[in-house]
PDB file of C-alpha atoms in Angstrom:
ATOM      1  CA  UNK A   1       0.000   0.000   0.000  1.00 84.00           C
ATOM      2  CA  UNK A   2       1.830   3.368  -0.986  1.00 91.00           C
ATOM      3  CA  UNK A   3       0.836   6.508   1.253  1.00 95.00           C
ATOM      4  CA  UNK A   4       1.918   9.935  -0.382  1.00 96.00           C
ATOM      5  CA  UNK A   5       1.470  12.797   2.586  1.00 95.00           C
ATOM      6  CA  UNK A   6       2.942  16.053   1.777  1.00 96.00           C
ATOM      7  CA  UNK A   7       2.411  19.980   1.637  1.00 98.00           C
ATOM      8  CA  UNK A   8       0.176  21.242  -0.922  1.00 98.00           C
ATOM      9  CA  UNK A   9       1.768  23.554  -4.233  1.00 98.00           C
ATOM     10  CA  UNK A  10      -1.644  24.940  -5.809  1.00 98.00           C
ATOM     11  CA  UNK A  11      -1.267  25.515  -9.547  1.00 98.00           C
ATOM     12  CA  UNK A  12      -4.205  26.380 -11.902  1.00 97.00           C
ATOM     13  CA  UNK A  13      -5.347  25.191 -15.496  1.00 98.00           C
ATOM     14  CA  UNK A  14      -4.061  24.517 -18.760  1.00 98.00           C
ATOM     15  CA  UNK A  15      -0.333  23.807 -16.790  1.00 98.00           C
ATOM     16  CA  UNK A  16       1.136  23.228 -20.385  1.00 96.00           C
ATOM     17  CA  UNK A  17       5.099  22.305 -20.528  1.00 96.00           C
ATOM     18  CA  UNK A  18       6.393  25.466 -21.391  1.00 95.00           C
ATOM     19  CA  UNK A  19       5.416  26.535 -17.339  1.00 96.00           C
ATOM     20  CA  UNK A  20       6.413  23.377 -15.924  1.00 97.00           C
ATOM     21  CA  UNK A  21      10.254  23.826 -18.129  1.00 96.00           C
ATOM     22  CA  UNK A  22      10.353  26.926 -20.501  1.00 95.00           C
ATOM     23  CA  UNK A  23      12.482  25.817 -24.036  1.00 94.00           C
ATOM     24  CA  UNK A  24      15.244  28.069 -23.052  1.00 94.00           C
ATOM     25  CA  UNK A  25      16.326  25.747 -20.339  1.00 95.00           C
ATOM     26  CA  UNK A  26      16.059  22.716 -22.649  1.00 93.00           C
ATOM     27  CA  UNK A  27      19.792  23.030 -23.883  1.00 92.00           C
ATOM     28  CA  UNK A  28      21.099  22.220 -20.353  1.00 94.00           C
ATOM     29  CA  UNK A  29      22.762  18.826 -20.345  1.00 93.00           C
ATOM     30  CA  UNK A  30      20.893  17.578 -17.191  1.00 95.00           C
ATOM     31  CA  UNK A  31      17.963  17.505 -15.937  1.00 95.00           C
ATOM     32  CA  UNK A  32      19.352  17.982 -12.294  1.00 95.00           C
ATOM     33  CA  UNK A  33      20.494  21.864 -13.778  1.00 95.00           C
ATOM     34  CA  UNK A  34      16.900  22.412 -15.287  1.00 96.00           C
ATOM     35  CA  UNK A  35      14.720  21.486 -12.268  1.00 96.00           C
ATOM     36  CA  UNK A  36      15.381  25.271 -10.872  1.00 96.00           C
ATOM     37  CA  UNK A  37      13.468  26.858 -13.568  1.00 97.00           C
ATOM     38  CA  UNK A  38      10.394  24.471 -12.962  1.00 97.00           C
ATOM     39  CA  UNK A  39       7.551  26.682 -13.226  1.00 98.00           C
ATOM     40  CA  UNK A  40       9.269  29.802 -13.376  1.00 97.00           C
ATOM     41  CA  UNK A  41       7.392  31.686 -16.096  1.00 96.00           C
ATOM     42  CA  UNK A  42       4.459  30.987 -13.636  1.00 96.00           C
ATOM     43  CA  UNK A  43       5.922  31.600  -9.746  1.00 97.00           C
ATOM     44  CA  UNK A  44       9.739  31.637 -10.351  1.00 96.00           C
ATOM     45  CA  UNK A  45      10.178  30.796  -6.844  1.00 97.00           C
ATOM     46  CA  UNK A  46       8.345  27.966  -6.860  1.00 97.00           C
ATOM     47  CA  UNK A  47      11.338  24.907  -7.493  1.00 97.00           C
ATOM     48  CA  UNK A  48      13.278  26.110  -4.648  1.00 97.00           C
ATOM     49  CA  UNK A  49      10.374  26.401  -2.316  1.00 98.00           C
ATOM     50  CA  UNK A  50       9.195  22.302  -2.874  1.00 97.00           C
ATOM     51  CA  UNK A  51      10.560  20.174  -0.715  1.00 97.00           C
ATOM     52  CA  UNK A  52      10.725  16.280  -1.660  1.00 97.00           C
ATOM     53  CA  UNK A  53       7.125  15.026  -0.784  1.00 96.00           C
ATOM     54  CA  UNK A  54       5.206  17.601  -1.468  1.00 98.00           C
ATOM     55  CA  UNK A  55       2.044  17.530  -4.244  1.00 98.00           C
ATOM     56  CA  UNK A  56       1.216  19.666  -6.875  1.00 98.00           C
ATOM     57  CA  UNK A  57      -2.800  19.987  -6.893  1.00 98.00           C
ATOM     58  CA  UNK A  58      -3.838  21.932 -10.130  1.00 98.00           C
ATOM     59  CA  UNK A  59      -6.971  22.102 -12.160  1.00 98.00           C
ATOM     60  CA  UNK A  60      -7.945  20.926 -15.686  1.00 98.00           C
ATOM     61  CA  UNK A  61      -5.178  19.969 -18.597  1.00 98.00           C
ATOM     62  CA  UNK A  62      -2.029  19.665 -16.612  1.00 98.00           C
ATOM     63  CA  UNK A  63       1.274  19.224 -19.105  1.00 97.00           C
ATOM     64  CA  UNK A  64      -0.593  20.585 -22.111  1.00 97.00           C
ATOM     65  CA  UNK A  65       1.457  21.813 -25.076  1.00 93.00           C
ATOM     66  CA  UNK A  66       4.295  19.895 -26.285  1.00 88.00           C
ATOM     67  CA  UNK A  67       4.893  16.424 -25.114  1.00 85.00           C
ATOM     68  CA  UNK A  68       8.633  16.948 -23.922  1.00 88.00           C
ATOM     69  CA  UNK A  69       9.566  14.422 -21.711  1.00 89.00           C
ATOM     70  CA  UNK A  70      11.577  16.603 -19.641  1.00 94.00           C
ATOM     71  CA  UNK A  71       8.805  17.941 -18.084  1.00 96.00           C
ATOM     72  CA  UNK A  72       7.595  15.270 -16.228  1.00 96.00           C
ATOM     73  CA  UNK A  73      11.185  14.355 -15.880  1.00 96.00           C
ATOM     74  CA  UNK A  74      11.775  17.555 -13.490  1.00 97.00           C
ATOM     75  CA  UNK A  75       8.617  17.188 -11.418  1.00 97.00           C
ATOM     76  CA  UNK A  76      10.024  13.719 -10.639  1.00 96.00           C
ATOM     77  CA  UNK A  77      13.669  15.286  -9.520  1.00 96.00           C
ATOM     78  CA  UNK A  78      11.943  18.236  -7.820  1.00 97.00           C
ATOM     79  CA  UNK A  79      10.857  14.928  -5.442  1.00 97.00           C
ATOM     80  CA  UNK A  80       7.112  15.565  -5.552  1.00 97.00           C
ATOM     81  CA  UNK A  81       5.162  12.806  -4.185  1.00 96.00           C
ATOM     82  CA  UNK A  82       2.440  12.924  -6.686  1.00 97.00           C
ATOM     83  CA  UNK A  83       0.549  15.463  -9.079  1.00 98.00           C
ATOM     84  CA  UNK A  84      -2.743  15.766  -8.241  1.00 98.00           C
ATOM     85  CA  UNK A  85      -5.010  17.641 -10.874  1.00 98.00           C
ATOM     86  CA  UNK A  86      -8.727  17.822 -12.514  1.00 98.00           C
ATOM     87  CA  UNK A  87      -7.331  15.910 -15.942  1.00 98.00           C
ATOM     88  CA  UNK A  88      -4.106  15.597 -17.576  1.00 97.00           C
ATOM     89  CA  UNK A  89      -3.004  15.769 -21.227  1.00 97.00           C
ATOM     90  CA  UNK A  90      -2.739  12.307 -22.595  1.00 95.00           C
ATOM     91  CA  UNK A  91       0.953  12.636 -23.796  1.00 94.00           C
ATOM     92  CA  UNK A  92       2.134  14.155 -20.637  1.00 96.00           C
ATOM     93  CA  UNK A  93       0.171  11.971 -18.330  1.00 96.00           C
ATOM     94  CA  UNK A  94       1.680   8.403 -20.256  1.00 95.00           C
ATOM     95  CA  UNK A  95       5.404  10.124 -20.326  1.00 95.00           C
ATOM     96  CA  UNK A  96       4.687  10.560 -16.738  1.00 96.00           C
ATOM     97  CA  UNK A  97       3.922   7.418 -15.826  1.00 95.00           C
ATOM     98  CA  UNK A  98       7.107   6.025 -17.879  1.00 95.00           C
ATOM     99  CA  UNK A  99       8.961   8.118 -15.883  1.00 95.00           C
ATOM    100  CA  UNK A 100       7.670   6.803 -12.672  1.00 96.00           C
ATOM    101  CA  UNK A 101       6.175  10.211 -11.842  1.00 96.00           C
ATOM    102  CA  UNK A 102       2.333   9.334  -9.949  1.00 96.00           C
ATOM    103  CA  UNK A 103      -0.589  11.346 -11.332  1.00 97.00           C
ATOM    104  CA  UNK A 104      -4.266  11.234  -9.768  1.00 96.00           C
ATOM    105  CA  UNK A 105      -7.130  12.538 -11.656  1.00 96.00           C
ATOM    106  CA  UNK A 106      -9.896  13.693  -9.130  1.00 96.00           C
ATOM    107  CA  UNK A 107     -12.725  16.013 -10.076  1.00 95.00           C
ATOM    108  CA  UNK A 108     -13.083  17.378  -6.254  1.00 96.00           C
ATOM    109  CA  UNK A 109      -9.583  17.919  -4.556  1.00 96.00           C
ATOM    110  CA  UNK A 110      -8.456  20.500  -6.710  1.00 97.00           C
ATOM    111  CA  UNK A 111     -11.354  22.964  -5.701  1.00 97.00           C
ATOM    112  CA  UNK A 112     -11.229  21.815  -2.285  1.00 96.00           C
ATOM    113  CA  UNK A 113      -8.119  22.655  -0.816  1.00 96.00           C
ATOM    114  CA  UNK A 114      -5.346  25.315  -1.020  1.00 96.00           C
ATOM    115  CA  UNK A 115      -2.037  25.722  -1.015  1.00 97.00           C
ATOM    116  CA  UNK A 116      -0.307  24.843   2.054  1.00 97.00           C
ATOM    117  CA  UNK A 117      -2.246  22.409   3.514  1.00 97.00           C
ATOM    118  CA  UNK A 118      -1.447  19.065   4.177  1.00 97.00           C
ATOM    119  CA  UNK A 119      -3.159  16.123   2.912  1.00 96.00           C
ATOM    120  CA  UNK A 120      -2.664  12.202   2.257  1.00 96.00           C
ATOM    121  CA  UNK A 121      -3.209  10.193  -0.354  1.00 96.00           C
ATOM    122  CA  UNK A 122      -3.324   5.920   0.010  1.00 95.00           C
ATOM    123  CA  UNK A 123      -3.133   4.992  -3.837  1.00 93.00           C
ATOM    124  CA  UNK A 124      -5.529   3.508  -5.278  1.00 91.00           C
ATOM    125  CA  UNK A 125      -8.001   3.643  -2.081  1.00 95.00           C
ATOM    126  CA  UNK A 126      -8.757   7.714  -0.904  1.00 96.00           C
ATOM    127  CA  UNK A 127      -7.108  11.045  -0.175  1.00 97.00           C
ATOM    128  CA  UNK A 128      -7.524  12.032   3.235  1.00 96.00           C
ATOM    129  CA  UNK A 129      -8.305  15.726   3.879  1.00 95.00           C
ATOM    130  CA  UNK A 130      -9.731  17.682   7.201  1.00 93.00           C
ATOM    131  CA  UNK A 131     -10.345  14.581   8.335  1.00 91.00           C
ATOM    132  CA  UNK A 132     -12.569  13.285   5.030  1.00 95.00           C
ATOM    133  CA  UNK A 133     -11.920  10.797   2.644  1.00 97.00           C
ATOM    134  CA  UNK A 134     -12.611  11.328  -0.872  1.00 97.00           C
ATOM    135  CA  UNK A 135     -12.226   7.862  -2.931  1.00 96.00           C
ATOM    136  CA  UNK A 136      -9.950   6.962  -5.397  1.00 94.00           C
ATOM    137  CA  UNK A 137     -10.119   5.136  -8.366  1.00 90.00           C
ATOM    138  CA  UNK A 138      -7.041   2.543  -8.396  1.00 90.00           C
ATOM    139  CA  UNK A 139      -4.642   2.872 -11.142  1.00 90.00           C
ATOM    140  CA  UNK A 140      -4.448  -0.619 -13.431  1.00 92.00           C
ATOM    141  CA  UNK A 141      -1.611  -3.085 -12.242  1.00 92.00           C
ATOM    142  CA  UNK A 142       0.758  -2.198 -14.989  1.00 93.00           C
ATOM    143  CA  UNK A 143       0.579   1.497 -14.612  1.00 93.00           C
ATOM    144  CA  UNK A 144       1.511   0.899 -10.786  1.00 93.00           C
ATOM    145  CA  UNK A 145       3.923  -1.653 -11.254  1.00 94.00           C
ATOM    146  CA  UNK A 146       5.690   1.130 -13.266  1.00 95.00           C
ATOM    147  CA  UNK A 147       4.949   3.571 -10.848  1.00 94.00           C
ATOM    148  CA  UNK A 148       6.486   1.255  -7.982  1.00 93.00           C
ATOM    149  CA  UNK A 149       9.521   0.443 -10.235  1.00 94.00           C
ATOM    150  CA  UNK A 150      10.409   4.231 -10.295  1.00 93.00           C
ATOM    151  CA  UNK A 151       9.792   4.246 -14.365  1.00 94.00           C
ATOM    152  CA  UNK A 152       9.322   2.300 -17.473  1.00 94.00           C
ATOM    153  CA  UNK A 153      12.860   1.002 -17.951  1.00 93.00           C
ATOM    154  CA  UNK A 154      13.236  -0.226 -14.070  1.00 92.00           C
ATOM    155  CA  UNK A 155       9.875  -2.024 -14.469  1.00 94.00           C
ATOM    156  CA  UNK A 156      11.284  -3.746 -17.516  1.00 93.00           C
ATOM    157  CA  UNK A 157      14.365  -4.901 -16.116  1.00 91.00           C
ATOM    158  CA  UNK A 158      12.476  -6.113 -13.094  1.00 87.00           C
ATOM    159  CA  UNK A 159      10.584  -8.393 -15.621  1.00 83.00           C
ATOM    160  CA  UNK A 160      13.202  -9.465 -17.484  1.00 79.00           C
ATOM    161  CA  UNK A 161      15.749 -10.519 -14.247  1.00 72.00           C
TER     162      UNK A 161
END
């Protein structure tokens, strides 16, 4: 059973991948260098302020735009614990996933709570908030046996020792 608890970072709608890692940072050779700028056309404060753990909550359409893979790539080395948002883009949400980064679609959370608050999630059973639960759909075996892996290519190898 994974638990995610963690300190909430409140973004909005239509997150596309130009807010989560503007092109200009795209040249750097690591992704280690570009998880600074995360979100900085946005709240340029923001990457320093996240501390591993911690969840993004955000509306409708997270990762829109282009389907870089660096941008779920830096949420993952910022060290959130999950992305928690109204819908994703399909692209962003499978490159996620590949990279072992946990997104939860919920149609409540996101309008429930703000930023700074504390909440839990048990995967695949509920998010616990002020003391409510609000269900969760689980996540099909192979997406969490990804997830649990830490990516795509660790899952594979796991399979294949």
């Amino acid at each position: 059973r994974m638990i995610i608890n963690g300190k909430v970072w409140k973004l909005g709608d239509n997150i596309d991948t130009d807010i989560i890692i503007p092109t200009e940072y795209l040249a750097m050779k690591r992704i280690e260098e570009m998880k600074k700028y995360a979100f900085s056309p946005l709240r340029p404060e923001l990457a320093e302020l996240i501390a591993p753990g911690d969840i993004i909550v955000a509306g409708r359409n997270f990762g829109c735009g282009s389907s870089r893979e660096q941008a779920p790539e830096i949420i993952k080395e910022l060290k959130i614990g999950c992305v928690i948002a109204k819908s994703f883009a399909r692209i962003f949400y499978r490159n996620a996933i590949n990279n072992g980064l946990l997104l939860i679609e919920h149609s409540l959370i996101p309008d429930l709570i703000s930023e700074g608050e504390y909440i839990a999630a048990v995967i695949g059973e509920y998010i616990e908030y002020k003391e409510a639960k609000y269900d969760l759909a689980p996540l099909p075996p192979n997406l969490m046996e990804i997830i649990e892996a830490g990516g795509l290519v660790a899952a594979m190898k796991n399979k294949n020792i």
